[in-house]
Amino acid sequence: MLNSSIYCPGESSLHRANPLTKSTGLFTVVVTSFLLPPPALWVVSAIILLIGLACGVGGSVIWRYVLLSLPFTLAVFVFHGAILPRSDMQPVLGWLHYSLTGLEHASLVGGRISLILASSLLFVSTTAPATLLRALDAARWPPGLSFLLASPLLLLDQFTGRARAISDAQQTRGLSVDGSPWRRLQALRMLLVPLLTSALADAQERSHVLTARGFRALPYRTVIDPPADTRFQRFLRWSLAVFMAMETAFMVLR
Amino acid sequence: MIEVIDLHVGFASSDVLKGVSLRVAQGERLAILGGNGSGKSTLAGWLAGWFSGGTHRLTAGGCLWNGKPWDDYTLVERAATVQLVGQFPAQHISGRAFTVAEEIAFGPENLGLPHEEIVTRRDETLAACHLEHLAGRDPFTLSGGEQQRLVIASALALRPKLMILDEPFSNLDPEARSHTLSVLNALPADVSVIIMDTNPDTVLGWANRLFVLHEGKISEFGNIRATLFDPTVIATIGLPAVTRCFLEIERGSGSAENLSRDNLPLTFVEAAAILRRSRSA
Amino acid sequence: MLEVRDLGFAYQGQPLLFDGVSTTVPDGHILAVVGRNGAGKSTLFKLLNGLLKPEDGEVLVGGKSISGRKISEIAAHIGTVFQSPEQQLFAGRVEEEVAFGPRQFGLPANQISERVSDALNRTSLLDQIARHPLDLSAAERRFLAIASVLAMRLPVLLLDEAQRGLDRVWTERLESILEAERSAGKSIVMICHDMDFVERNADTVLALGGRTPRQIPVPAFFSDTEVLAEVSVERPTPYRLREFMT
């Protein structure tokens, strides 16, 4: 999930680039990942991690990349390479067998995930959520969409804080979180009912507030400090869009 | 200006407002006192045009702004005319802004105002509500009192002609309460302000006119003193703290003066003067 | 009786919030905890009702230490009324909400229903017995939370800003409940910002945020200008009025 804490402030050219250019770049990488052969996927992943290092966000990108991709990559290689029965299974040692085509397939799937993960992490590490929202507003995207992006980031802490407060309040009333399944079900109800009703009350009040402040009264909003954009970046975005369209056409037609 | 004509509103199975009429002129400072559950929040919502349907049913009457009901105005016009500040500040933060400054600019940005205008409004409002030192903070990390000032600032940035505050002090500690009150004292003179409260102390000295909402009906008893010292008001809202305390001391000592609703003290200075006179007498 | 002995506590990575805090709330006594925001009033409550574990010292109820016990066990000795009742109301009916606590003790049904109607009667909610808790007004919900604690009939009561936002009628109801609980020999601790309320109802004050938190009788506390300034607490109206007269 997109998380405001992943963002690492910086002054690199990737940080300064317009978020729309970066997101177009990200989408291009995602589409292209379906056309690249396995070795290229891993090479490009490595290049993206190196770009992260060059932009000063390498540390944050790389440890998250390792943390998130390692378990998946291992599982894919073990499952496709050694467990899933294939015609070319070769014995290695005792009961252990491996399949070359299986390993190749694992390398393809794992490489794709690795590439998408690395480029997404690079994007969120170099893009402040607030800047992304301003770019969307400046491009006159519907305000409702940017709200859907922003509110989970902003309201999540509040929500978890309230969940904790509810759990505290119920425990001091004698609610015990261990016991028979029936008691646990009762416990769950005592935690979920107040959480949901208060979340609903908040949502209702907030929707009034948003309307009263003119949110979505117009199809667009003014943005007081829109992220910088250049003619070159606009040209780049259009070129990438055309390139993605050609890739998609190629995939469909081949 | 706003005019409420014989407003009848029901919620769930009960009638909350049973014929409320009220007229507020430009620049007036109005306080509506009412006990818990007297319908203050419902009235506030209707004044601001928030409940034109939904769970609150209108059974008769209505609210007019310059002669027309809220439904006849566009959302942009409404946002620039009336703002409501509620009792729980955290619920009134948009959830769309990452900083205090962005939160204040949020409303004006929605109205599609020119760039310079928004910046001017944002900076003026930050200063007026004493929020400059918090401009870069995440709104949800502020204290309750700071959040309440932010909500007032975000409403003010839309330059409304009418501000309604529903129990703005009841969830604040005394220090935050006096900060908020100083912000309210400095509101532009041409803005009409209505505060709903359960307690006479916070609005006394601020309001030009005092109303009481009781059992779904609203009354104004001629002047502020007459309202405060009306027996039903004393029974539900209670006396101002100074008056109450004065009467307790006076009852013990026995005053030489003839006290009535016209000369009962409302401030410390008045109360102390009477007590000193009766002591020397 | 509630006793706090040499309580020490710090949040992780932060300086000590409490260092050797001691206080005693005898049977039939009301202690008010006052101080500015962040002085540790809510933290103290969490240390009393077991939501936080003290680093030093202990909490005793009726002479027996409860420190280190499970929260649900401490709940059989100490009842807490939190600031927002919305954080605990879960039942479909007022009656069921109040019955939850007594039911934890495994009482027979007739005793539970006797306790429920008694608690609702004392909180003026008896005619709302069949309603949905969320259909009540804000003040009624607060009193429903109070009724849920009263029905448990515990020796120690903690109230966090229970007077906040109440009108005269509800404030007087709260004051008469406090008085009745005091007469019944309960040890009561309340967090309260409203100094007039403290002056009218409390016996002693524990002021947090100053150099050494001490338990002081109400008249002595409000006459001590130095301590009042240290913990930034306003004087109650009667004291201010007397000041104006001299």
JSON list of C-alpha atoms in Angstrom, two decimals, chain A residues 165 167-174, chain C residues 2 4 7 41-54 59 61 66-82 154 156-160 189 191:
[
{"chain": "A", "resi": 165, "resn": "ALA", "atom": "CA", "xyz": [-9.05, 3.28, 22.56]},
{"chain": "A", "resi": 167, "resn": "SER", "atom": "CA", "xyz": [-10.17, -2.06, 22.96]},
{"chain": "A", "resi": 168, "resn": "ASP", "atom": "CA", "xyz": [-8.90, -0.27, 26.11]},
{"chain": "A", "resi": 169, "resn": "ALA", "atom": "CA", "xyz": [-12.38, 0.85, 27.12]},
{"chain": "A", "resi": 170, "resn": "GLN", "atom": "CA", "xyz": [-13.89, -2.62, 26.70]},
{"chain": "A", "resi": 171, "resn": "GLN", "atom": "CA", "xyz": [-11.10, -4.39, 28.58]},
{"chain": "A", "resi": 172, "resn": "THR", "atom": "CA", "xyz": [-11.59, -2.13, 31.60]},
{"chain": "A", "resi": 173, "resn": "ARG", "atom": "CA", "xyz": [-15.23, -3.23, 31.58]},
{"chain": "A", "resi": 174, "resn": "GLY", "atom": "CA", "xyz": [-14.08, -6.78, 32.09]},
{"chain": "C", "resi": 2, "resn": "LEU", "atom": "CA", "xyz": [-7.31, 2.99, 46.71]},
{"chain": "C", "resi": 4, "resn": "VAL", "atom": "CA", "xyz": [-0.86, 4.39, 44.98]},
{"chain": "C", "resi": 7, "resn": "LEU", "atom": "CA", "xyz": [4.50, 5.14, 41.23]},
{"chain": "C", "resi": 41, "resn": "LYS", "atom": "CA", "xyz": [-3.78, 12.72, 33.80]},
{"chain": "C", "resi": 42, "resn": "SER", "atom": "CA", "xyz": [-4.95, 10.04, 31.34]},
{"chain": "C", "resi": 43, "resn": "THR", "atom": "CA", "xyz": [-1.70, 8.12, 31.79]},
{"chain": "C", "resi": 44, "resn": "LEU", "atom": "CA", "xyz": [-2.32, 7.99, 35.54]},
{"chain": "C", "resi": 45, "resn": "PHE", "atom": "CA", "xyz": [-5.78, 6.50, 34.88]},
{"chain": "C", "resi": 46, "resn": "LYS", "atom": "CA", "xyz": [-4.27, 3.87, 32.60]},
{"chain": "C", "resi": 47, "resn": "LEU", "atom": "CA", "xyz": [-1.79, 2.95, 35.32]},
{"chain": "C", "resi": 48, "resn": "LEU", "atom": "CA", "xyz": [-4.64, 2.57, 37.80]},
{"chain": "C", "resi": 49, "resn": "ASN", "atom": "CA", "xyz": [-6.92, 0.45, 35.62]},
{"chain": "C", "resi": 50, "resn": "GLY", "atom": "CA", "xyz": [-4.11, -1.72, 34.30]},
{"chain": "C", "resi": 51, "resn": "LEU", "atom": "CA", "xyz": [-3.96, -0.54, 30.68]},
{"chain": "C", "resi": 52, "resn": "LEU", "atom": "CA", "xyz": [-0.35, 0.48, 31.38]},
{"chain": "C", "resi": 53, "resn": "LYS", "atom": "CA", "xyz": [2.12, -1.24, 33.69]},
{"chain": "C", "resi": 54, "resn": "PRO", "atom": "CA", "xyz": [4.04, 0.95, 36.16]},
{"chain": "C", "resi": 59, "resn": "VAL", "atom": "CA", "xyz": [-1.51, 0.18, 43.11]},
{"chain": "C", "resi": 61, "resn": "VAL", "atom": "CA", "xyz": [-7.29, -1.75, 46.30]},
{"chain": "C", "resi": 66, "resn": "ILE", "atom": "CA", "xyz": [-3.45, -5.26, 41.83]},
{"chain": "C", "resi": 67, "resn": "SER", "atom": "CA", "xyz": [-0.30, -4.35, 39.89]},
{"chain": "C", "resi": 68, "resn": "GLY", "atom": "CA", "xyz": [0.66, -7.01, 37.40]},
{"chain": "C", "resi": 69, "resn": "ARG", "atom": "CA", "xyz": [-2.82, -8.53, 37.23]},
{"chain": "C", "resi": 70, "resn": "LYS", "atom": "CA", "xyz": [-4.75, -8.88, 33.98]},
{"chain": "C", "resi": 71, "resn": "ILE", "atom": "CA", "xyz": [-6.85, -5.90, 32.89]},
{"chain": "C", "resi": 72, "resn": "SER", "atom": "CA", "xyz": [-10.03, -7.97, 32.99]},
{"chain": "C", "resi": 73, "resn": "GLU", "atom": "CA", "xyz": [-9.24, -8.99, 36.59]},
{"chain": "C", "resi": 74, "resn": "ILE", "atom": "CA", "xyz": [-8.56, -5.41, 37.68]},
{"chain": "C", "resi": 75, "resn": "ALA", "atom": "CA", "xyz": [-11.96, -4.59, 36.13]},
{"chain": "C", "resi": 76, "resn": "ALA", "atom": "CA", "xyz": [-13.55, -6.48, 39.03]},
{"chain": "C", "resi": 77, "resn": "HIS", "atom": "CA", "xyz": [-12.17, -3.82, 41.43]},
{"chain": "C", "resi": 78, "resn": "ILE", "atom": "CA", "xyz": [-11.89, -0.57, 39.46]},
{"chain": "C", "resi": 79, "resn": "GLY", "atom": "CA", "xyz": [-14.51, 0.89, 37.11]},
{"chain": "C", "resi": 80, "resn": "THR", "atom": "CA", "xyz": [-13.60, 3.52, 34.50]},
{"chain": "C", "resi": 81, "resn": "VAL", "atom": "CA", "xyz": [-15.89, 6.00, 32.76]},
{"chain": "C", "resi": 82, "resn": "PHE", "atom": "CA", "xyz": [-14.06, 7.22, 29.65]},
{"chain": "C", "resi": 154, "resn": "LEU", "atom": "CA", "xyz": [-17.07, -1.69, 42.42]},
{"chain": "C", "resi": 156, "resn": "VAL", "atom": "CA", "xyz": [-13.15, 2.24, 43.08]},
{"chain": "C", "resi": 157, "resn": "LEU", "atom": "CA", "xyz": [-14.50, 4.57, 40.36]},
{"chain": "C", "resi": 158, "resn": "LEU", "atom": "CA", "xyz": [-12.47, 6.54, 37.82]},
{"chain": "C", "resi": 159, "resn": "LEU", "atom": "CA", "xyz": [-14.23, 9.31, 35.88]},
{"chain": "C", "resi": 160, "resn": "ASP", "atom": "CA", "xyz": [-12.55, 11.12, 32.99]},
{"chain": "C", "resi": 189, "resn": "VAL", "atom": "CA", "xyz": [-10.97, 9.61, 41.31]},
{"chain": "C", "resi": 191, "resn": "ILE", "atom": "CA", "xyz": [-10.03, 13.95, 35.98]}
]
